[in-house]
Each structure stands twice: as structure tokens, then as C-alpha cells.
CSV table of C-alpha atoms in Angstrom, one decimal:
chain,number,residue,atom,x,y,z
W,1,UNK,CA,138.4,183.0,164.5
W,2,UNK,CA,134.8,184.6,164.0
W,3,UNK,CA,131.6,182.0,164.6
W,4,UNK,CA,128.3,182.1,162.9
W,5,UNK,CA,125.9,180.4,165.3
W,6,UNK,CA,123.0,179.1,164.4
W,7,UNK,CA,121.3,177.1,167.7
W,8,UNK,CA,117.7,178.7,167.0
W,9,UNK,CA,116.4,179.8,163.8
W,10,UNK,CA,114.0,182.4,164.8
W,11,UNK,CA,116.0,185.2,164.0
W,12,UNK,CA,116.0,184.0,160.4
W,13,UNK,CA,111.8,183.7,160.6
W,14,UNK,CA,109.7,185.6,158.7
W,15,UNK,CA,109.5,187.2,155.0
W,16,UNK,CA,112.6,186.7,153.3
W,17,UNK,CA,115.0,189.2,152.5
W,18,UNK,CA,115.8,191.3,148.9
W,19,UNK,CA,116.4,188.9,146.4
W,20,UNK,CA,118.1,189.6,143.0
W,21,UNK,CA,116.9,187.3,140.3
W,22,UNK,CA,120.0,185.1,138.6
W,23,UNK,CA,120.7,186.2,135.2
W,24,UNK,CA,123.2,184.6,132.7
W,25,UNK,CA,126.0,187.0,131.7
W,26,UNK,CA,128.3,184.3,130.4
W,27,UNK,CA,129.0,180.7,129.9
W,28,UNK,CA,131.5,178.1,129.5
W,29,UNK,CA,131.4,174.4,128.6
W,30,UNK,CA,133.6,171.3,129.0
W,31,UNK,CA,133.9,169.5,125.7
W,32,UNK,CA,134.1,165.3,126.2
W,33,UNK,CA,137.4,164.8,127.0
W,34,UNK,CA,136.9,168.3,130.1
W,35,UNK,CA,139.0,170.3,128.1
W,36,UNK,CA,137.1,174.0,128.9
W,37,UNK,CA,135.9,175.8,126.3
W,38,UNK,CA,134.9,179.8,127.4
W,39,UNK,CA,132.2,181.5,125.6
W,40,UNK,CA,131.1,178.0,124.5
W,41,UNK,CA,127.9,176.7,124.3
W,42,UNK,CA,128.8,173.7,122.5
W,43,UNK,CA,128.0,171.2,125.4
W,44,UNK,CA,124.2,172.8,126.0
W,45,UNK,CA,121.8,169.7,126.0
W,46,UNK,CA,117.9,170.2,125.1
W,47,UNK,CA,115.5,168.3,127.6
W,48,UNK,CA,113.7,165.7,126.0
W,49,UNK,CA,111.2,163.0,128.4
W,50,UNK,CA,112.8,159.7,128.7
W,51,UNK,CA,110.7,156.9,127.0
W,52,UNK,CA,108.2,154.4,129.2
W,53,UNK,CA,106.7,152.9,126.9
W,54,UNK,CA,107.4,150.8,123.2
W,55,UNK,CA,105.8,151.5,120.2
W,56,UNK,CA,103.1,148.3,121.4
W,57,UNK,CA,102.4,150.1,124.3
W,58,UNK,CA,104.0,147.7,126.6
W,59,UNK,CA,105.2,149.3,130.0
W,60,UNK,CA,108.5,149.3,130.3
W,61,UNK,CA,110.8,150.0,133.2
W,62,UNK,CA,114.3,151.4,131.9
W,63,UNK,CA,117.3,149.9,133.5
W,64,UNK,CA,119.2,152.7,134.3
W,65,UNK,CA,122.4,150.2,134.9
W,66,UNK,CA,122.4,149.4,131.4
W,67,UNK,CA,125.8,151.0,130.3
W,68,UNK,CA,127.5,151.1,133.7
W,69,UNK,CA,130.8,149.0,132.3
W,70,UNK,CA,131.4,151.5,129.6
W,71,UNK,CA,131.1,154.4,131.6
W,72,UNK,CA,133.6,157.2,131.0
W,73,UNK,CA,133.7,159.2,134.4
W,74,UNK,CA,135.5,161.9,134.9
W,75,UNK,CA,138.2,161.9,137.6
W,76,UNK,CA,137.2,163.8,140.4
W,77,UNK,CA,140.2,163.4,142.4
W,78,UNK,CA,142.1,166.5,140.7
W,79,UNK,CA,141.5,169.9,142.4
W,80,UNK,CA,139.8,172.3,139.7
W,81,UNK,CA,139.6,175.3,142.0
W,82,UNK,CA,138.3,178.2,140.7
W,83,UNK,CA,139.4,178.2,137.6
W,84,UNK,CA,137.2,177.5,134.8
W,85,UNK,CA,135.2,179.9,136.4
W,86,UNK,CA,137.7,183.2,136.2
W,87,UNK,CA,139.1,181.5,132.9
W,88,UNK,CA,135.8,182.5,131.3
W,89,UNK,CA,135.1,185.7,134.0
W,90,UNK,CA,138.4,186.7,132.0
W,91,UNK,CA,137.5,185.7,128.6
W,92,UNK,CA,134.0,187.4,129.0
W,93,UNK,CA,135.8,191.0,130.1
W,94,UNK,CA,138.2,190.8,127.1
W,95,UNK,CA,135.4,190.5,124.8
W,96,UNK,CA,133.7,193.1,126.6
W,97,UNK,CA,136.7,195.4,126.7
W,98,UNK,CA,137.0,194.8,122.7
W,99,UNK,CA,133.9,195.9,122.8
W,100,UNK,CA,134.1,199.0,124.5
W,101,UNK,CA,137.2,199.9,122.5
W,102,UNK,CA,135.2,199.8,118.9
W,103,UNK,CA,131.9,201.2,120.5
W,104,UNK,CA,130.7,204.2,119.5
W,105,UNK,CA,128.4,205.1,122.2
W,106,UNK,CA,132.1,205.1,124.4
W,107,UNK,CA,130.9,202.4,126.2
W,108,UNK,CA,132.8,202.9,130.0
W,109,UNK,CA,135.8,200.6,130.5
W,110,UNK,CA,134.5,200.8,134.2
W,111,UNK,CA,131.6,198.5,133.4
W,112,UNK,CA,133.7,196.0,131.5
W,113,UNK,CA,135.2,194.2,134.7
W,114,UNK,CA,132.3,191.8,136.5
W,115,UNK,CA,131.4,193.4,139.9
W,116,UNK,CA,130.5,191.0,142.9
W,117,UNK,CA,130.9,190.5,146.6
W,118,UNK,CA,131.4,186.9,146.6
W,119,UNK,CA,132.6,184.7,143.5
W,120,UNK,CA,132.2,181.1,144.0
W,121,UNK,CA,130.2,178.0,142.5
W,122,UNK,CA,126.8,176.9,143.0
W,123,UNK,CA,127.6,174.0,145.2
W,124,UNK,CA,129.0,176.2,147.7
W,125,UNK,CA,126.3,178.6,147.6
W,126,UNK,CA,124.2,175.5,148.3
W,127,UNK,CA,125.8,174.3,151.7
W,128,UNK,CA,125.1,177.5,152.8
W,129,UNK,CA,121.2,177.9,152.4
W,130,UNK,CA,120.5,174.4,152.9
W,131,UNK,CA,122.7,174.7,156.4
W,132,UNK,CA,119.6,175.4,158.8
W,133,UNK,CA,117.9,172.3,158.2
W,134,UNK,CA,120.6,169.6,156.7
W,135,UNK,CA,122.6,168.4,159.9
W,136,UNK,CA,124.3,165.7,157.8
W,137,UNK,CA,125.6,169.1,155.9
W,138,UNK,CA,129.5,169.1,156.8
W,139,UNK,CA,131.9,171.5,154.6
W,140,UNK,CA,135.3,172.8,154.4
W,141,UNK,CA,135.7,175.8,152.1
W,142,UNK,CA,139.0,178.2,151.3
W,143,UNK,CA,138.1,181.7,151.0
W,144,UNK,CA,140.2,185.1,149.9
W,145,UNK,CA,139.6,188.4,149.4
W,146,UNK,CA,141.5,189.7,146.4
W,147,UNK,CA,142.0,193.3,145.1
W,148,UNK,CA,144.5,194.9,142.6
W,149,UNK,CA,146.4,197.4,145.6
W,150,UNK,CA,149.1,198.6,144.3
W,151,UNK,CA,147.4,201.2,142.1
W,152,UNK,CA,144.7,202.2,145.1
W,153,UNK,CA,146.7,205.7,145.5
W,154,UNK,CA,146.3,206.9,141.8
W,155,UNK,CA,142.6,205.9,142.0
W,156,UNK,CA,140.1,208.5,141.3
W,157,UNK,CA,136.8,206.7,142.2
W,158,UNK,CA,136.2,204.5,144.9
W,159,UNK,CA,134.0,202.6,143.0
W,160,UNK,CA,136.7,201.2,141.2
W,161,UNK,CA,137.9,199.8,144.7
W,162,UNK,CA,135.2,196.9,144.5
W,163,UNK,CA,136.7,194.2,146.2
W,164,UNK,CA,135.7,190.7,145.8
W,165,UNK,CA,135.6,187.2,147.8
W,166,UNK,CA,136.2,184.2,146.1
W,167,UNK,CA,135.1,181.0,147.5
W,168,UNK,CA,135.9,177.4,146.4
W,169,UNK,CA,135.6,174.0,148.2
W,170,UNK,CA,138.9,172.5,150.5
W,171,UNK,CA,139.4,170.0,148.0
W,172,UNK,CA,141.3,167.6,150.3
W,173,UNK,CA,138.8,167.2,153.0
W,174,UNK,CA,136.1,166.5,149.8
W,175,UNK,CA,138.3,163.7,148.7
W,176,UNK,CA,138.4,162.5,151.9
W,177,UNK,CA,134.6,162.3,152.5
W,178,UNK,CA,134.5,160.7,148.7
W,179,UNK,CA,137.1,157.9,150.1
W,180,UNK,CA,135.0,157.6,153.0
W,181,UNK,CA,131.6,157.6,151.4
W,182,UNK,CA,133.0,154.9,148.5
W,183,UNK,CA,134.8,152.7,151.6
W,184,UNK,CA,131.2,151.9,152.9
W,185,UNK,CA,129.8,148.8,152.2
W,186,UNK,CA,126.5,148.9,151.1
W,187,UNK,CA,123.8,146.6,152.8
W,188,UNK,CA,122.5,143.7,151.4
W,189,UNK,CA,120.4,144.3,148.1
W,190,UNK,CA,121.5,148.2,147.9
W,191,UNK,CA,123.6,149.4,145.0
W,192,UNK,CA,127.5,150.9,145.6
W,193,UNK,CA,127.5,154.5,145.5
W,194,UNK,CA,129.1,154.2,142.2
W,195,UNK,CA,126.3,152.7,140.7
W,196,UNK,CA,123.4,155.2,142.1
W,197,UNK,CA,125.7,158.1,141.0
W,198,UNK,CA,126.1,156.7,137.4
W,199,UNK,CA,121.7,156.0,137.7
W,200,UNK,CA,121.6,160.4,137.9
W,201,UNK,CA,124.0,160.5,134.5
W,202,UNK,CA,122.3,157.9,133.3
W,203,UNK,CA,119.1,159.6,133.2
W,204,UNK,CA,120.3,162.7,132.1
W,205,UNK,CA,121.5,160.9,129.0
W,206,UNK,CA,118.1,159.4,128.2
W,207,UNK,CA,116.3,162.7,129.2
W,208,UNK,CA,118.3,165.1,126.6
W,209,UNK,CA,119.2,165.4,123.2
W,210,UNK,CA,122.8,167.2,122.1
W,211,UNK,CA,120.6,168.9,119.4
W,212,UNK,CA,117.1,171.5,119.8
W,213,UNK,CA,114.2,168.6,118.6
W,214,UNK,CA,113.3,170.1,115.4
W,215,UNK,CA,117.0,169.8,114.2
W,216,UNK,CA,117.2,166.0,116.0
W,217,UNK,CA,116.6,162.8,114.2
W,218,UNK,CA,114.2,159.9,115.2
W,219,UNK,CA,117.3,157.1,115.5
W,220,UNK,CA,118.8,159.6,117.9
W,221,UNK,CA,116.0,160.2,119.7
W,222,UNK,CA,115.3,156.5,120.3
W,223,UNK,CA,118.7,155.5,120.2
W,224,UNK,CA,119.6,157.3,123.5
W,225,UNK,CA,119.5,154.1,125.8
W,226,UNK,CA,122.8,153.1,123.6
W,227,UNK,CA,124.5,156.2,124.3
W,228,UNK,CA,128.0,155.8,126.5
W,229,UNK,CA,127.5,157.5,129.7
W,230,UNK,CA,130.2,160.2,129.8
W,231,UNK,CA,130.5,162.8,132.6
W,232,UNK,CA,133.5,165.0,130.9
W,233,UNK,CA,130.7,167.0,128.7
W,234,UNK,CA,129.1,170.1,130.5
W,235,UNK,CA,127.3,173.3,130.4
W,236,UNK,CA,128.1,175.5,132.9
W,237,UNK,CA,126.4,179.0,133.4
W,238,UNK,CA,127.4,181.6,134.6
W,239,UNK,CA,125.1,184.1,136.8
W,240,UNK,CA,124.7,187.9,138.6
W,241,UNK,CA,122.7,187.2,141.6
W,242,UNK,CA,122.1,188.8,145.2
W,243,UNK,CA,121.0,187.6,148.3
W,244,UNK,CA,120.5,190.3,151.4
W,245,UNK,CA,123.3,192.5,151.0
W,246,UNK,CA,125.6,190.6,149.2
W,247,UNK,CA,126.3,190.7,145.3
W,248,UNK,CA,127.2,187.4,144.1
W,249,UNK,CA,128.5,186.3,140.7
W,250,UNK,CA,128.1,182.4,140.8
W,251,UNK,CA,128.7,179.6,138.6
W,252,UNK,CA,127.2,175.9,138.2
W,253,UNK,CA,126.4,173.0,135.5
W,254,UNK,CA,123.1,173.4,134.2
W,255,UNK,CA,121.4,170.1,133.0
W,256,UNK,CA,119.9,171.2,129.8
W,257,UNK,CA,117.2,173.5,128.7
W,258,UNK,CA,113.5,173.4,127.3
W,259,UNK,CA,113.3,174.0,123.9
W,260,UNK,CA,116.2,177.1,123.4
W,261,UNK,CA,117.8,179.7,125.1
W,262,UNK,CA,116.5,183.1,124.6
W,263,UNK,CA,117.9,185.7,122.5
W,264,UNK,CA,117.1,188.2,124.7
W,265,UNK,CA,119.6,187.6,127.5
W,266,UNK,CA,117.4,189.5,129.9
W,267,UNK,CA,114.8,187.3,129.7
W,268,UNK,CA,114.7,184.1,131.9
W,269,UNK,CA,115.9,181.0,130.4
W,270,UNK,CA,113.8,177.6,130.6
W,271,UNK,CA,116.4,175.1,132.4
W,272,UNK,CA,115.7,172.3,133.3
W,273,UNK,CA,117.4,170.3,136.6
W,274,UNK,CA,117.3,166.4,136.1
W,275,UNK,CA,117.2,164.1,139.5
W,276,UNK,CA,116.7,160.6,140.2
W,277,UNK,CA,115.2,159.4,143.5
W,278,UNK,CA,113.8,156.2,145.5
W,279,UNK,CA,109.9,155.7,144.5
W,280,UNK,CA,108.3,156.8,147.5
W,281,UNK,CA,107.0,152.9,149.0
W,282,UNK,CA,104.0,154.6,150.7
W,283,UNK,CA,102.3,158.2,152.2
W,284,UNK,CA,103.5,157.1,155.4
W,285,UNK,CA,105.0,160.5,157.3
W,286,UNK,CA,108.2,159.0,157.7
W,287,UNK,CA,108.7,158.8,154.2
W,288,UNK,CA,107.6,162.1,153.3
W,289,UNK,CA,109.8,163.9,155.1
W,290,UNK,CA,112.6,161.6,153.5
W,291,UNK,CA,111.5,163.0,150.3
W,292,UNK,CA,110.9,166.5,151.3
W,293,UNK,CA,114.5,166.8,152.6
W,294,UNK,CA,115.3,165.8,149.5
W,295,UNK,CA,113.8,169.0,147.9
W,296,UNK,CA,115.6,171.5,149.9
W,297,UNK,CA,118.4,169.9,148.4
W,298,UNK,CA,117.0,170.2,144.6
W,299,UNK,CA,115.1,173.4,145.8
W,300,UNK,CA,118.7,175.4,146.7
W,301,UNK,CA,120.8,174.4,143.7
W,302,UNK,CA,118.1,175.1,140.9
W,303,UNK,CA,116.8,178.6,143.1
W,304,UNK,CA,120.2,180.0,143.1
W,305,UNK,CA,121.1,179.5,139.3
W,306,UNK,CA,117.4,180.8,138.0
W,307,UNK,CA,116.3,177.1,137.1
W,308,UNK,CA,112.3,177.0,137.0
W,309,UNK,CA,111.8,173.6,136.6
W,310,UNK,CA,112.8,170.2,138.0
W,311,UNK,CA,112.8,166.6,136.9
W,312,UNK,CA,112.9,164.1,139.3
W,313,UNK,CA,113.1,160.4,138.0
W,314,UNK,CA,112.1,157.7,140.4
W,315,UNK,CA,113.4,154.4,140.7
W,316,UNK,CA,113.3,151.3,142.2
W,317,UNK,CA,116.1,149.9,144.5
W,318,UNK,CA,118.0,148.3,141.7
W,319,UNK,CA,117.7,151.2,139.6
W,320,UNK,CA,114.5,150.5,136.9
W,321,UNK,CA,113.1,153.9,136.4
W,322,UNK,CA,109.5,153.4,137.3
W,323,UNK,CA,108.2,157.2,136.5
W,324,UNK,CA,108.9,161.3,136.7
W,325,UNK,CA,107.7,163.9,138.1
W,326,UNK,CA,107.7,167.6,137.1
W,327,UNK,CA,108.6,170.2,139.5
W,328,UNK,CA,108.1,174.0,139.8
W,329,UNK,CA,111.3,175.3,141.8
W,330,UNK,CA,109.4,178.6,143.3
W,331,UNK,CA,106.4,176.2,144.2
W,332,UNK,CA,108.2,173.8,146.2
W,333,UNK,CA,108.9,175.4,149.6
W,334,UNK,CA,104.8,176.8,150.0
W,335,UNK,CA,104.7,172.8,148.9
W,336,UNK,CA,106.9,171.8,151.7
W,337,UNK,CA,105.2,174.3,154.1
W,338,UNK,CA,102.0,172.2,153.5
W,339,UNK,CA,103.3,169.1,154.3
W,340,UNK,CA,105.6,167.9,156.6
W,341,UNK,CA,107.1,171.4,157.0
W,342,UNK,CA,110.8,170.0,157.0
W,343,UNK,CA,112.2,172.8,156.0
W,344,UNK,CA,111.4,177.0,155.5
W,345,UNK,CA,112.7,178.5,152.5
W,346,UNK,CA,112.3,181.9,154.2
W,347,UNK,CA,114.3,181.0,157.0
W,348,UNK,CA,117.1,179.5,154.2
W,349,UNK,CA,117.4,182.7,152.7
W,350,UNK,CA,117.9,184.6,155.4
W,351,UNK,CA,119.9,183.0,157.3
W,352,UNK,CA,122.3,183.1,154.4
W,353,UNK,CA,121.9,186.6,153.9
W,354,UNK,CA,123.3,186.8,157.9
W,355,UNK,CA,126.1,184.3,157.0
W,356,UNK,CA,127.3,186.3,153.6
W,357,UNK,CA,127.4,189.9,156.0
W,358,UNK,CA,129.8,187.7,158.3
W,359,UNK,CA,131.5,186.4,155.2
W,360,UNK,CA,132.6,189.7,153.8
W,361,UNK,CA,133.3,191.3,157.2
W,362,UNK,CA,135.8,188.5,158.3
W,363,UNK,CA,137.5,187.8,154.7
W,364,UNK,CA,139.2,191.4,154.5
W,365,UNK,CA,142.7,191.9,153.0
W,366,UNK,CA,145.6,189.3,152.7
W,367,UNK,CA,145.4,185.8,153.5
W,368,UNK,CA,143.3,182.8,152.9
W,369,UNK,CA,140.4,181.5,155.3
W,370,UNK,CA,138.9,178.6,155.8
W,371,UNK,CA,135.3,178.2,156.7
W,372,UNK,CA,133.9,175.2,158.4
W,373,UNK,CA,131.1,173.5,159.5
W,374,UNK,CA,130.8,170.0,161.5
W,375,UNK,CA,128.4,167.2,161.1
W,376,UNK,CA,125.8,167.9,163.3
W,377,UNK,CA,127.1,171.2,164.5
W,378,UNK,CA,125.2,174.7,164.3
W,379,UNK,CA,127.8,176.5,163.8
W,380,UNK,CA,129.8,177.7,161.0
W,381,UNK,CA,133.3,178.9,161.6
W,382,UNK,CA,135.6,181.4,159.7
W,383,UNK,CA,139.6,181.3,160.7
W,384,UNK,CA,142.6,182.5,158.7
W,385,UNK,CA,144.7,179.8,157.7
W,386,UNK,CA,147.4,181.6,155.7
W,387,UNK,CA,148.3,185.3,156.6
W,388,UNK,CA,149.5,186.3,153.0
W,389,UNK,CA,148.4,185.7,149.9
W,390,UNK,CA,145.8,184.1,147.9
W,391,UNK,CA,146.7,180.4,148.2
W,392,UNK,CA,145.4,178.6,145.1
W,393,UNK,CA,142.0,180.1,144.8
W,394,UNK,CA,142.7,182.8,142.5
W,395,UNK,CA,145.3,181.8,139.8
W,396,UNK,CA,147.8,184.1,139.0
W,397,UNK,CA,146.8,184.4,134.9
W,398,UNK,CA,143.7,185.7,136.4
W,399,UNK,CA,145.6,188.4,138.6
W,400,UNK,CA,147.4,189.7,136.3
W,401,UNK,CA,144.3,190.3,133.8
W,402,UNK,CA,142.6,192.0,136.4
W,403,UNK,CA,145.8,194.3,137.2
W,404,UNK,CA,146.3,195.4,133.3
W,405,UNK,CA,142.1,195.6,133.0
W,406,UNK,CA,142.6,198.4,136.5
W,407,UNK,CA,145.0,200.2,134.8
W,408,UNK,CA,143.2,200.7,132.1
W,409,UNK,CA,140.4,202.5,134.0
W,410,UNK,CA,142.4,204.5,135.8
W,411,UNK,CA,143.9,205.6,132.7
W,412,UNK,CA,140.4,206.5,131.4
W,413,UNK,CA,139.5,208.3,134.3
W,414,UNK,CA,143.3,210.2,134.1
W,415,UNK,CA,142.3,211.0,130.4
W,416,UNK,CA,139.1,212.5,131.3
């Protein structure tokens, strides 16, 4: 078993390490009944500010409640794995090997298959840099390291050898910590967890449009309070990124985008993270900090996708949305180091830089790990749970497209 202790964080001090900007390669969506669509952008939502006010200028809190009995949520209890994510990694390198095939330039087959250290979602990515400073952060994750071996001898370049990690979430000790979370009876006055997570969708719904403005129409755009709240529907993207040493190919839901996406895929796109949150009830200290841990929470999931702004909502205890507040993601830890200092986004992304190293030195060759980290503990732990094998992380479909997509190099490289 190999440990990553983390007691003291001044090893992690100081400027942060090499940082590759996210950039969108590919995308997927989930259309409303979470059938996957690769290559799809058909779920993309365009921000749009929720109203606070009527046409008379009234003030008006929105009940973010309203809707809850028609809710269509999704069911969480079925383990999704990886695969959405490779579905579309595979999708994308088909198209690309199409491409390759018909380009005149010869474009290399080499470059058709997507490269990275570590493959995994954004939510994983996010209990890892939020780890120093979140005690409450406890996690289970399966890892493997997957390669196509059996054509290794007839290689001709070892940069074909790139060998990836693939990360996902232990699927049965989230449920558990759902079943727990959802057992807990709230105290008197505060909403179920049910209710506060259907406040976040909620506002999402009344803070996007399915259309870019220009094309949208007036009864949909005041109409959105009467839309049914349905969590099935989602844009997912799809991103090269790097911290420290590590390549990383990562993938997340994205909330929705300001105005549209560029057509230069280069260029950054405008996304937009929605949040709700508590009203802060005063400047006391106590409560700052409260919110500020908060925003190494937002901070981590919208840094580590490219996602410049955030949205954050704030509501009252029973859930009437009282105001927003516009975010700049870069801005917020110098923000944070000004206040109540909470948290350092430095030390964040180095320590996580550290962990990755340790990640790709433990997970080599067969097998399936699991990596773990307690409540309260600083510590993350790395032990081998199966010796052979991928276990359910990487599905076999996927496999066996990478397998005929390596003997197609080689081929190419034979032919040469």
C-alpha cells in the first residue's frame, strides 16, 4: 500500500507549479431521458440572469421550491463509470481517424488517439485539489492503468507506449454516503437535502435558456419559472489539461455558456458555473469563512474545466432567492488570501501535482486500485484491490477500439 501524507502543507507553499490551460477537444450530452449523445451539443444551455423584479418594479423573491413535486430526477443510484466519457474519447478518435484517412496533408494516425496520464471526471479531479483544506473531504476512487500489450514487441516508437490512468469514483461507498446524508433528519425549520439539491437545478433552470437569446422568444424567456425541473439533460465537456507533471484528459457538466461557443476551438470559451448558497446573515468572521470554504469548492471544479465565471445565487433558509453574485474564477483565491485566508490556491495545486506523481508511480500495470481518504484524515492511500485486470473502469468496447486504433499505427509506422 503506498501513503500520500499530507500532516503539514509547507512543502506545497509557495508559487504554484506549470499549469496547462483546459481546452475543449470534444463533447458529449445527455438528451432528457440520459440517453448519451457523443459529439452532441444538443443539451448546451445559454446563461441568461434570473428575473427579480416584475414589469411594476415590485421586488420579488423567487421561490425556488416552486416545482419541486414535478421534479424529474435522474437516478443516481446506477453506477455510470467511465463510460460516457471513453464512449465519446472513442467516437472523437474515429472521427479523427476518418479524418486522417481522407486528409491530404497525411495527417499522422499517431496523433489520432487522445494522449493523457490520467483520464477521469472533474469531480474527482476536485477531491483532490480541494483535499488540503476540506477535512469533511472523504473519497473512495477505483483506479487502473490500461495499455494495449500484446503488440509492445512489434512497436517501433516508444511514443506509441503512452500509457494511461483512468480514475472513476467507488460507486458503492458514494451510495452509501447518499443513504447516509438523505437518512439525516434535518433540524427544525431547515429543508431535506432533497429539497436544497433541487434549489441548485432549480436555479439553473431560471438562469438559462435552451436557445442563444437572439434566437429565443420573450414567452420563453419569462416563462422559465414554469419549466419542469429535469436533471437527465446535460452538457458535458470534454478537456486536455495538465497540472505539474501530469497530462490529464478530464471530463465534467458544464452549466451553460455566455452568449456562444467560439468557432475557433483554441480560443477560451465563456462558461458559466451556476451555484446557490445561504445569504450571508452578517460580516461576522465566522460567517466568512463559511462562505469562503465554500469557494474552494466552486473555485476547484470551474478552475479545472477552464470556467471563467461563476454564479452564485443566494437564498434564504426556505429557499426564496434574494440575489446573485458574479464571480471571477482566477480572482477568487487572491480574494480568499485577503480575507479570512481559509484556503491557498497555490498550495492546492501543488499539492496535487505531488499526489498525481504518486498516482502514476503506484498505478503501473495489471490490476485495479483503490485510493482512499478518511474524514478527517491527512492522508491519502493507494492499495491494489484486484491483481488482474481492469475491473469495470474501462469497458471492454473501449479496449478493443483502442487495440484495432494501435494496430493501425504500427502498421503505418511498418509501411514507412
Amino acid at each position: 500500500m503506498a501513503a500520500f501524507p499530507f500532516h503539514v502543507l509547507t512543502p506545497f507553499a509557495g508559487k504554484s507549479t506549470t499549469i496547462r490551460r483546459p481546452r475543449e477537444f470534444t463533447y458529449f450530452s445527455f438528451d432528457d431521458e440520459h440517453k448519451l449523445l457523443p459529439l452532441s451539443d444538443a443539451s448546451l444551455s445559454y446563461y441568461y440572469p434570473a428575473f427579480f423584479q416584475h414589469a411594476s418594479l415590485t421586488p420579488h423573491r423567487v421561490d425556488l421550491s416552486a416545482g419541486f413535486d414535478s421534479f424529474r430526477q435522474r437516478d443516481d443510484g446506477v453506477d455510470e463509470h467511465l463510460d460516457a466519457l471513453l464512449d465519446t474519447l472513442q467516437a472523437h478518435e474515429e472521427r479523427e481517424l476518418e479524418r486522417a484517412r481522407d486528409d491530404a496533408e497525411e495527417r499522422k494516425l499517431e496523433d489520432v488517439r487522445c494522449k493523457a496520464d490520467v483520464v477521469t471526471w472533474r469531480g474527482m479531479m476536485t477531491k483532490f485539489l480541494t483535499a488540503p483544506f476540506d477535512d469533511f473531504n472523504e473519497f473512495e476512487m477505483n483506479a487502473t492503468c490500461f495499455q494495449v500489450r500484446h503488440h509492445y514487441r512489434y512497436t517501433l516508437d516508444r511514443s506509441m507506449l503512452t500509457v494511461s490512468s483512468f480514475v472513476e469514483e467507488n460507486h458503492q461507498s458514494k451510495e452509501a454516503q447518499r443513504q447516509s446524508q438523505n437518512a439525516q433528519r434535518p433540524r427544525p425549520g431547515q429543508a431535506s437535502q432533497e429539497l436544497m439539491q433541487f434549489w441548485g437545478y432549480k436555479f439553473e433552470a431560471l438562469s438559462t435558456l435552451p436557445q442563444p437569446w437572439p434566437e429565443a422568444t420573450r414567452e420563453s424567456i419569462e416563462s422559465r419559472d414554469e419549466v419542469v425541473v429535469n436533471n437527465h439533460a446535460q452538457y458535458c465537456s470534454i478537456v486536455r489539461t495538465g497540472i505539474g507533471n501530469t497530462s490529464l484528459i478530464i471530463g465534467g457538466e458544464v452549466d451553460c455558456v455566455l452568449g456562444q461557443k467560439p468557432d475557433n476551438i483554441e480560443d477560451p470559451v465563456p462558461w458559466v458555473e451556476l451555484k446557490t448558497t445561504a445569504e450571508l446573515q452578517s460580516n461576522h468572521p465566522r460567517e466568512l469563512v463559511k462562505f469562503e470554504r465554500k469557494l474552494l469548492r466552486y473555485w476547484a471544479q470551474s478552475f479545472l474545466l477552464g470556467v471563467p465565471i461563476i454564479v452564485v445565487g443566494f437564498r434564504t433558509p426556505n429557499g426564496l432567492l434574494t440575489g446573485m453574485q458574479e464571480l471571477k474564477t482566477q480572482r477568487i483565491p487572491s480574494e480568499v488570501k485577503q480575507g479570512q485566508r481559509t484556503w491557498d490556491g497555490n498550495v492546492c495545486i501543488n499539492f496535487t501535482a505531488a499526489f498525481l506523481d504518486v498516482l502514476k508511480a503506484t498505478v503501473v500495470g495489471e490490476g485495479v486500485w483503490r485510493i482512499r481518504r478518511r474524514k478527517n484524515q491527512k492522508v491519502i492511500e493507494l492499495m491494489k484491490v484486484e491483481e488482474s485486470g481492469t475491473g469495470q473502469i474501462v469497458k471492454e468496447s473501449f479496449k478493443v477500439h483502442r487495440e484495432k486504433l494501435m494496430a493501425l499505427e504500427i502498421s503505418a509506422k511498418l509501411g514507412q
